[in-house]
Tab-separated table of C-alpha atoms in Angstrom:
chain	number	residue	atom	x	y	z
A	1	MET	CA	-26.710	30.297	-213.579
A	2	SER	CA	-30.063	29.148	-212.240
A	3	LYS	CA	-32.675	31.518	-210.873
A	4	LYS	CA	-32.067	30.250	-207.346
A	5	SER	CA	-28.310	30.757	-207.363
A	6	SER	CA	-28.578	34.276	-208.776
A	7	SER	CA	-31.164	35.006	-206.069
A	8	SER	CA	-28.708	33.669	-203.499
A	9	SER	CA	-25.944	35.946	-204.790
A	10	LYS	CA	-28.200	38.946	-204.338
A	11	LYS	CA	-28.833	37.914	-200.762
A	12	GLY	CA	-25.124	38.017	-200.015
A	13	LEU	CA	-24.161	34.348	-200.338
A	14	SER	CA	-20.487	33.937	-199.431
A	15	ASP	CA	-20.134	30.113	-199.668
A	16	PRO	CA	-20.366	28.954	-203.340
A	17	ASN	CA	-21.289	25.408	-202.200
A	18	LEU	CA	-24.049	26.492	-199.827
A	19	GLU	CA	-26.786	26.619	-202.442
A	20	ASP	CA	-25.990	23.026	-203.450
A	21	LYS	CA	-26.095	21.922	-199.809
A	22	ARG	CA	-29.398	23.730	-199.204
A	23	THR	CA	-31.255	22.520	-202.272
A	24	LYS	CA	-29.970	18.981	-202.875
A	25	VAL	CA	-29.501	15.687	-201.046
A	26	THR	CA	-26.334	13.843	-202.108
A	27	VAL	CA	-26.426	10.027	-202.318
A	28	GLY	CA	-23.203	8.122	-201.674
A	29	ASN	CA	-22.119	4.591	-200.783
A	30	ALA	CA	-21.653	5.593	-197.154
A	31	GLY	CA	-25.114	7.183	-196.905
A	32	LEU	CA	-26.833	10.508	-197.518
A	33	GLU	CA	-25.383	13.986	-197.186
A	34	ASN	CA	-27.596	16.918	-196.097
A	35	PRO	CA	-30.780	14.808	-195.801
A	36	ARG	CA	-32.507	17.337	-193.527
A	37	GLY	CA	-33.816	20.652	-194.795
A	38	THR	CA	-33.081	23.936	-192.995
A	39	TYR	CA	-36.102	26.232	-192.616
A	40	TYR	CA	-35.005	28.625	-189.856
A	41	SER	CA	-34.654	32.128	-191.347
A	42	GLY	CA	-31.465	32.922	-189.390
A	43	ALA	CA	-29.666	29.624	-190.045
A	44	TYR	CA	-27.049	31.220	-192.341
A	45	THR	CA	-26.929	34.772	-190.976
A	46	SER	CA	-23.280	34.401	-189.944
A	47	ILE	CA	-22.183	33.912	-193.571
A	48	GLY	CA	-24.438	36.632	-194.945
A	49	TYR	CA	-27.298	34.546	-196.385
A	50	ASP	CA	-30.984	35.374	-195.833
A	51	ASN	CA	-32.978	32.125	-195.536
A	52	SER	CA	-36.322	33.779	-194.744
A	53	PHE	CA	-39.497	32.864	-196.623
A	54	ASN	CA	-40.411	35.135	-199.520
A	55	LEU	CA	-43.930	34.884	-200.954
A	56	GLN	CA	-42.968	36.231	-204.372
A	57	ASP	CA	-40.084	33.735	-204.679
A	58	PHE	CA	-42.508	30.945	-203.743
A	59	LYS	CA	-44.980	32.044	-206.459
A	60	ASP	CA	-42.193	32.215	-209.049
A	61	ASN	CA	-40.750	28.778	-208.190
A	62	PHE	CA	-43.930	26.744	-207.534
A	63	LYS	CA	-44.897	24.583	-210.511
A	64	VAL	CA	-47.061	21.543	-211.257
A	65	LYS	CA	-46.448	19.506	-214.421
A	66	ILE	CA	-48.254	16.306	-215.440
A	67	LEU	CA	-45.811	13.694	-216.769
A	68	SER	CA	-48.307	10.951	-217.626
A	69	GLU	CA	-52.031	10.445	-217.130
A	70	LYS	CA	-54.327	7.452	-217.437
A	71	PRO	CA	-57.862	7.148	-216.005
A	72	TYR	CA	-56.560	5.458	-212.852
A	73	GLU	CA	-52.853	6.405	-212.869
A	74	LEU	CA	-51.330	9.862	-212.633
A	75	VAL	CA	-47.668	10.900	-212.442
A	76	PHE	CA	-46.865	14.582	-211.979
A	77	GLU	CA	-44.115	16.898	-210.770
A	78	MET	CA	-44.637	19.426	-207.996
A	79	SER	CA	-41.705	21.761	-207.397
A	80	GLY	CA	-41.043	24.728	-205.145
A	81	ILE	CA	-42.496	23.214	-201.936
A	82	ASP	CA	-40.965	21.641	-198.839
A	83	ALA	CA	-41.256	18.004	-197.757
A	84	PRO	CA	-43.836	18.653	-194.977
A	85	ILE	CA	-46.224	20.193	-197.529
A	86	ALA	CA	-45.678	17.355	-200.017
A	87	ASN	CA	-46.290	14.767	-197.310
A	88	ALA	CA	-49.443	16.552	-196.132
A	89	PHE	CA	-50.753	16.423	-199.701
A	90	ARG	CA	-49.933	12.698	-199.931
A	91	ARG	CA	-51.673	11.930	-196.627
A	92	ILE	CA	-54.796	13.830	-197.733
A	93	MET	CA	-55.033	11.655	-200.846
A	94	ILE	CA	-54.710	8.492	-198.764
A	95	SER	CA	-56.950	9.260	-195.821
A	96	GLU	CA	-59.203	12.295	-196.264
A	97	ILE	CA	-60.987	12.016	-199.615
A	98	PRO	CA	-64.471	10.487	-199.137
A	99	THR	CA	-65.674	7.445	-201.072
A	100	MET	CA	-68.505	4.926	-200.731
A	101	ALA	CA	-67.788	1.445	-199.326
A	102	ILE	CA	-69.744	-1.459	-197.843
A	103	GLU	CA	-70.006	-0.924	-194.093
A	104	LYS	CA	-72.851	-3.208	-192.893
A	105	VAL	CA	-73.512	-6.720	-194.199
A	106	TYR	CA	-76.711	-8.526	-193.224
A	107	ILE	CA	-76.271	-12.285	-193.612
A	108	ILE	CA	-79.454	-14.002	-194.763
A	109	ASN	CA	-77.792	-17.297	-195.675
A	110	ASN	CA	-74.137	-18.321	-195.910
A	111	THR	CA	-73.383	-22.018	-196.381
A	112	SER	CA	-69.912	-21.451	-197.890
A	113	ILE	CA	-66.813	-22.369	-195.889
A	114	LEU	CA	-66.065	-18.663	-195.328
A	115	GLN	CA	-67.045	-17.331	-191.910
A	116	ASP	CA	-69.611	-14.528	-191.812
A	117	GLU	CA	-67.126	-12.017	-190.380
A	118	VAL	CA	-64.480	-12.749	-193.033
A	119	LEU	CA	-67.103	-12.595	-195.790
A	120	ALA	CA	-68.245	-9.161	-194.550
A	121	HIS	CA	-64.630	-7.964	-194.467
A	122	ARG	CA	-63.978	-9.128	-198.041
A	123	LEU	CA	-67.118	-7.408	-199.286
A	124	GLY	CA	-66.092	-4.170	-197.568
A	125	LEU	CA	-62.812	-4.074	-199.496
A	126	ILE	CA	-64.493	-4.198	-202.927
A	127	PRO	CA	-64.210	-0.655	-204.382
A	128	ILE	CA	-67.578	0.798	-205.413
A	129	LYS	CA	-67.769	2.953	-208.544
A	130	VAL	CA	-70.090	5.847	-207.675
A	131	ASP	CA	-69.724	9.599	-207.207
A	132	PRO	CA	-69.538	10.107	-203.405
A	133	ARG	CA	-70.347	13.813	-203.777
A	134	LYS	CA	-73.986	12.849	-204.414
A	135	PHE	CA	-74.313	11.434	-200.897
A	136	ASN	CA	-74.187	12.717	-197.326
A	137	PHE	CA	-72.194	11.280	-194.451
A	138	LYS	CA	-74.399	8.953	-192.432
A	139	LEU	CA	-74.948	10.225	-188.901
A	140	PRO	CA	-74.441	7.729	-186.042
A	141	ASN	CA	-77.547	5.938	-184.755
A	142	LYS	CA	-79.690	7.354	-187.567
A	143	GLU	CA	-81.872	5.347	-189.933
A	144	TYR	CA	-80.603	4.598	-193.422
A	145	THR	CA	-81.863	7.006	-196.088
A	146	ALA	CA	-81.498	7.312	-199.860
A	147	GLU	CA	-79.291	10.393	-199.321
A	148	ASP	CA	-76.596	8.544	-197.347
A	149	THR	CA	-76.818	4.822	-198.195
A	150	LEU	CA	-76.565	2.456	-201.144
A	151	ILE	CA	-77.880	-1.107	-200.885
A	152	PHE	CA	-76.423	-4.051	-202.790
A	153	GLN	CA	-77.643	-7.640	-202.810
A	154	LEU	CA	-75.382	-10.644	-203.271
A	155	LYS	CA	-77.309	-13.830	-203.984
A	156	VAL	CA	-75.319	-16.691	-205.499
A	157	LYS	CA	-76.018	-20.423	-205.376
A	158	CYS	CA	-73.713	-23.075	-206.822
A	159	GLU	CA	-75.567	-25.832	-208.674
A	160	LYS	CA	-74.749	-28.814	-210.848
A	161	GLU	CA	-76.675	-29.200	-214.082
A	162	ASP	CA	-75.996	-31.737	-216.852
A	163	GLY	CA	-72.580	-32.481	-215.393
A	164	LYS	CA	-71.612	-28.791	-215.379
A	165	ILE	CA	-71.084	-26.675	-212.283
A	166	ILE	CA	-72.827	-23.292	-212.366
A	167	ASN	CA	-71.695	-20.363	-210.173
A	168	ALA	CA	-68.581	-22.121	-208.872
A	169	GLU	CA	-67.306	-18.744	-207.741
A	170	ALA	CA	-69.013	-15.719	-206.199
A	171	LEU	CA	-67.656	-12.614	-207.961
A	172	SER	CA	-68.105	-8.886	-207.502
A	173	LYS	CA	-70.326	-8.804	-210.624
A	174	HIS	CA	-72.946	-10.714	-208.618
A	175	LEU	CA	-73.414	-7.639	-206.400
A	176	THR	CA	-76.677	-6.088	-207.591
A	177	TRP	CA	-77.630	-2.510	-206.778
A	178	MET	CA	-81.052	-2.239	-205.106
A	179	PRO	CA	-82.197	1.410	-205.571
A	180	THR	CA	-84.377	2.887	-202.833
A	181	GLU	CA	-86.841	5.794	-203.000
A	182	ASP	CA	-85.759	8.168	-205.785
A	183	GLN	CA	-82.190	6.869	-206.190
A	184	GLU	CA	-82.843	5.855	-209.813
A	185	GLU	CA	-83.453	9.524	-210.608
A	186	MET	CA	-80.035	10.357	-209.143
A	187	PHE	CA	-78.426	8.167	-211.813
A	188	PRO	CA	-80.372	8.599	-215.085
A	189	ASP	CA	-77.358	7.374	-217.088
A	190	VAL	CA	-76.926	3.589	-216.831
A	191	ASN	CA	-73.122	3.955	-217.021
A	192	ASP	CA	-73.133	6.124	-213.863
A	193	GLN	CA	-75.204	3.729	-211.741
A	194	PRO	CA	-73.478	2.315	-208.629
A	195	ARG	CA	-71.526	-0.877	-209.212
A	196	PRO	CA	-68.264	-2.575	-208.233
A	197	VAL	CA	-65.274	-1.098	-210.062
A	198	GLU	CA	-64.426	-4.492	-211.586
A	199	GLY	CA	-66.750	-7.429	-212.095
A	200	ASP	CA	-64.183	-10.223	-211.727
A	201	ILE	CA	-63.050	-9.637	-208.137
A	202	PRO	CA	-63.294	-13.078	-206.430
A	203	ILE	CA	-65.304	-13.205	-203.209
A	204	MET	CA	-65.532	-16.941	-202.532
A	205	LYS	CA	-65.384	-20.294	-204.314
A	206	LEU	CA	-68.482	-22.448	-203.914
A	207	ARG	CA	-69.303	-26.152	-204.218
A	208	PRO	CA	-72.642	-27.517	-205.468
A	209	GLY	CA	-75.365	-26.811	-202.909
A	210	GLN	CA	-73.499	-23.944	-201.212
A	211	CYS	CA	-74.928	-20.440	-201.415
A	212	ILE	CA	-74.345	-16.868	-200.265
A	213	ASP	CA	-77.325	-14.565	-199.726
A	214	VAL	CA	-76.502	-11.188	-198.130
A	215	GLN	CA	-77.530	-7.537	-198.187
A	216	CYS	CA	-74.771	-4.911	-198.172
A	217	TYR	CA	-75.172	-1.301	-197.029
A	218	CYS	CA	-72.688	1.236	-198.431
A	219	GLU	CA	-71.842	4.399	-196.512
A	220	LYS	CA	-69.730	7.465	-197.227
A	221	ASN	CA	-66.567	7.929	-195.172
A	222	ILE	CA	-62.803	8.555	-195.395
A	223	GLY	CA	-59.691	6.389	-195.308
A	224	ARG	CA	-58.718	7.701	-191.875
A	225	GLU	CA	-61.688	5.738	-190.513
A	226	HIS	CA	-60.862	2.540	-192.447
A	227	ILE	CA	-58.628	1.801	-195.433
A	228	LYS	CA	-61.605	0.510	-197.461
A	229	TRP	CA	-62.685	4.149	-197.912
A	230	SER	CA	-59.284	5.210	-199.277
A	231	PRO	CA	-59.536	6.113	-202.996
A	232	VAL	CA	-55.919	5.145	-203.775
A	233	CYS	CA	-54.012	1.883	-204.043
A	234	THR	CA	-50.796	3.858	-203.709
A	235	ALA	CA	-49.998	7.536	-203.359
A	236	SER	CA	-46.270	8.182	-203.160
A	237	TYR	CA	-43.599	10.683	-204.110
A	238	ARG	CA	-39.860	10.771	-204.643
A	239	LEU	CA	-37.345	13.552	-205.095
A	240	LEU	CA	-36.169	14.468	-208.589
A	241	PRO	CA	-32.843	12.713	-209.364
A	242	VAL	CA	-29.897	14.797	-210.632
A	243	ILE	CA	-26.948	12.843	-212.032
A	244	THR	CA	-23.664	14.413	-213.142
A	245	VAL	CA	-20.725	12.521	-214.673
A	246	ASP	CA	-17.189	13.887	-214.838
A	247	PRO	CA	-16.029	14.548	-218.448
A	248	SER	CA	-12.926	12.417	-217.793
A	249	VAL	CA	-15.058	9.240	-218.039
A	250	THR	CA	-14.558	8.244	-221.684
A	251	GLY	CA	-13.761	5.227	-223.864
A	252	ASP	CA	-13.996	1.803	-222.216
A	253	LYS	CA	-14.754	3.361	-218.825
A	254	ALA	CA	-17.750	5.134	-220.330
A	255	LYS	CA	-19.086	1.862	-221.770
A	256	GLU	CA	-18.497	0.116	-218.436
A	257	LEU	CA	-20.459	2.818	-216.586
A	258	VAL	CA	-23.357	2.639	-219.070
A	259	ASN	CA	-23.570	-1.152	-218.633
A	260	LYS	CA	-23.510	-0.923	-214.844
A	261	CYS	CA	-26.905	0.817	-214.622
A	262	PRO	CA	-29.779	-1.727	-214.424
A	263	LYS	CA	-32.315	0.964	-215.413
A	264	LYS	CA	-30.325	2.054	-218.500
A	265	VAL	CA	-30.184	5.704	-217.393
A	266	PHE	CA	-26.916	6.539	-219.170
A	267	ASP	CA	-26.087	7.066	-222.847
A	268	ILE	CA	-22.839	7.951	-224.638
A	269	GLU	CA	-22.858	11.143	-226.697
A	270	ASP	CA	-19.649	12.396	-228.358
A	271	ASP	CA	-17.650	9.918	-226.238
A	272	GLN	CA	-19.101	11.485	-223.057
A	273	VAL	CA	-21.451	9.763	-220.609
A	274	VAL	CA	-24.729	11.633	-220.085
A	275	ALA	CA	-27.729	10.849	-217.886
A	276	ALA	CA	-30.262	10.631	-220.724
A	277	ARG	CA	-33.140	9.295	-218.571
A	278	PRO	CA	-32.650	10.645	-215.016
A	279	LEU	CA	-36.323	10.070	-214.051
A	280	ASP	CA	-35.758	6.312	-214.398
A	281	CYS	CA	-33.012	6.380	-211.750
A	282	THR	CA	-33.916	4.548	-208.529
A	283	MET	CA	-30.697	5.517	-206.705
A	284	CYS	CA	-29.652	1.859	-206.482
A	285	ARG	CA	-26.009	3.142	-206.448
A	286	GLU	CA	-24.709	0.428	-208.786
A	287	CYS	CA	-22.975	3.137	-210.830
A	288	ILE	CA	-20.945	4.329	-207.810
A	289	ARG	CA	-20.360	0.954	-206.154
A	290	GLU	CA	-16.703	0.932	-207.207
A	291	PRO	CA	-14.432	3.623	-205.632
A	292	GLU	CA	-13.169	4.935	-208.998
A	293	PHE	CA	-16.708	5.670	-210.201
A	294	GLU	CA	-17.807	7.128	-206.863
A	295	LYS	CA	-15.302	9.941	-207.481
A	296	THR	CA	-16.556	10.682	-211.001
A	297	VAL	CA	-20.337	10.133	-210.720
A	298	LYS	CA	-22.447	12.358	-208.490
A	299	LEU	CA	-25.941	11.228	-207.472
A	300	GLN	CA	-28.217	13.880	-206.008
A	301	ARG	CA	-31.892	14.581	-205.423
A	302	VAL	CA	-33.479	18.051	-205.560
A	303	ARG	CA	-34.920	18.795	-202.121
A	304	ASP	CA	-37.946	20.807	-203.265
A	305	HIS	CA	-38.841	18.942	-206.467
A	306	PHE	CA	-41.243	16.012	-205.963
A	307	ILE	CA	-42.477	13.393	-208.425
A	308	PHE	CA	-45.890	12.156	-207.282
A	309	SER	CA	-47.457	8.891	-208.374
A	310	ILE	CA	-51.178	8.223	-207.787
A	311	GLU	CA	-52.786	4.858	-208.474
A	312	SER	CA	-56.549	4.862	-207.953
A	313	THR	CA	-58.683	1.938	-206.745
A	314	GLY	CA	-61.182	2.939	-209.430
A	315	ALA	CA	-63.747	4.519	-207.108
A	316	LEU	CA	-62.535	7.916	-208.392
A	317	THR	CA	-60.282	8.733	-211.322
A	318	SER	CA	-56.723	9.831	-210.554
A	319	ARG	CA	-57.523	13.370	-211.772
A	320	GLU	CA	-60.548	13.568	-209.426
A	321	ILE	CA	-58.383	12.422	-206.511
A	322	PHE	CA	-55.838	15.145	-207.292
A	323	GLN	CA	-58.546	17.825	-207.565
A	324	GLU	CA	-60.345	16.754	-204.376
A	325	ALA	CA	-57.038	16.674	-202.456
A	326	LEU	CA	-56.345	20.253	-203.554
A	327	LYS	CA	-59.773	21.397	-202.315
A	328	ILE	CA	-59.249	19.745	-198.918
A	329	PHE	CA	-55.733	21.213	-198.664
A	330	ILE	CA	-57.064	24.716	-199.406
A	331	GLU	CA	-59.772	24.206	-196.762
A	332	LYS	CA	-57.129	23.315	-194.187
A	333	CYS	CA	-55.072	26.384	-195.109
A	334	ASN	CA	-58.168	28.583	-194.689
A	335	ILE	CA	-58.802	27.125	-191.230
A	336	VAL	CA	-55.207	27.859	-190.186
A	337	GLU	CA	-55.457	31.404	-191.579
A	338	GLU	CA	-58.715	32.071	-189.724
A	339	SER	CA	-57.245	30.747	-186.464
A	340	LEU	CA	-54.154	32.954	-186.837
A	341	ASN	CA	-56.294	36.002	-187.602
A	342	LYS	CA	-58.310	35.407	-184.429
A	343	LEU	CA	-55.122	35.198	-182.370
A	344	LEU	CA	-53.713	38.359	-183.921
């Protein structure tokens, strides 16, 4: 018996199916069962179950486990929390972690076919690789300073020499950092100096004689202000899949069930079908499409077990995004605690 169900028995649980209803969402052909969580402490008082929050239980059940990590991709499990907390964490990663991005573009010369406004917009969406923690937020109506602004120059001219076209395309690698004041001392290591994340991001195609000459001013801000400051391409989560197959599914029926799954989740072991790779399940429901299999295969998701996936733009690594989101989340919790203490 799991830790949760034994805990439920101690609390006086009288319905053996209640724990399953509370902790899992069931997926069927007709739709979802129990999709909404119940958080009210007295929701099950009539059947002798205490649903109140317990801090010690939360500490025992809360876990974070990294499943895979690359410099700009992170997949991890977070269990023991409710959906509102998981979603708050996701939204922080998308919209509240500061980065540096091009905000002002001063057009010196633009003879390409791209309008000035569209050119400025495209430049703003190029992710800049630099540690934003070294800079301050720029105050409105204040002059640019080395502490809050980075300057890049883009100067590209397409020419034809000896029958060959040079600079037929303006790329992000043509953005050159122009250090001001003591900014070079801020980045003694050449590898840490501000630059676009990738050098082959296309800005505009040029024909011979066309040129782009602009100055770009980078500022620090957050994704809530504009998506160009968001450090993630995607930040999403899904609930942990739980798949159970009735032991009666054997022989040809077992092989048929295994072949039905497009993600190859099932294997046959000792003539029994087992969900060998449940994390690969997308809940496409192909395995329960036919009525006979809907009775023998049970698709569920654990309500408090989330699988997060973070894909970074490259401005920050996925691990840095995770760490910064935790700091911001703790800050928010401290603010709430202080406000409650004042009221009390």
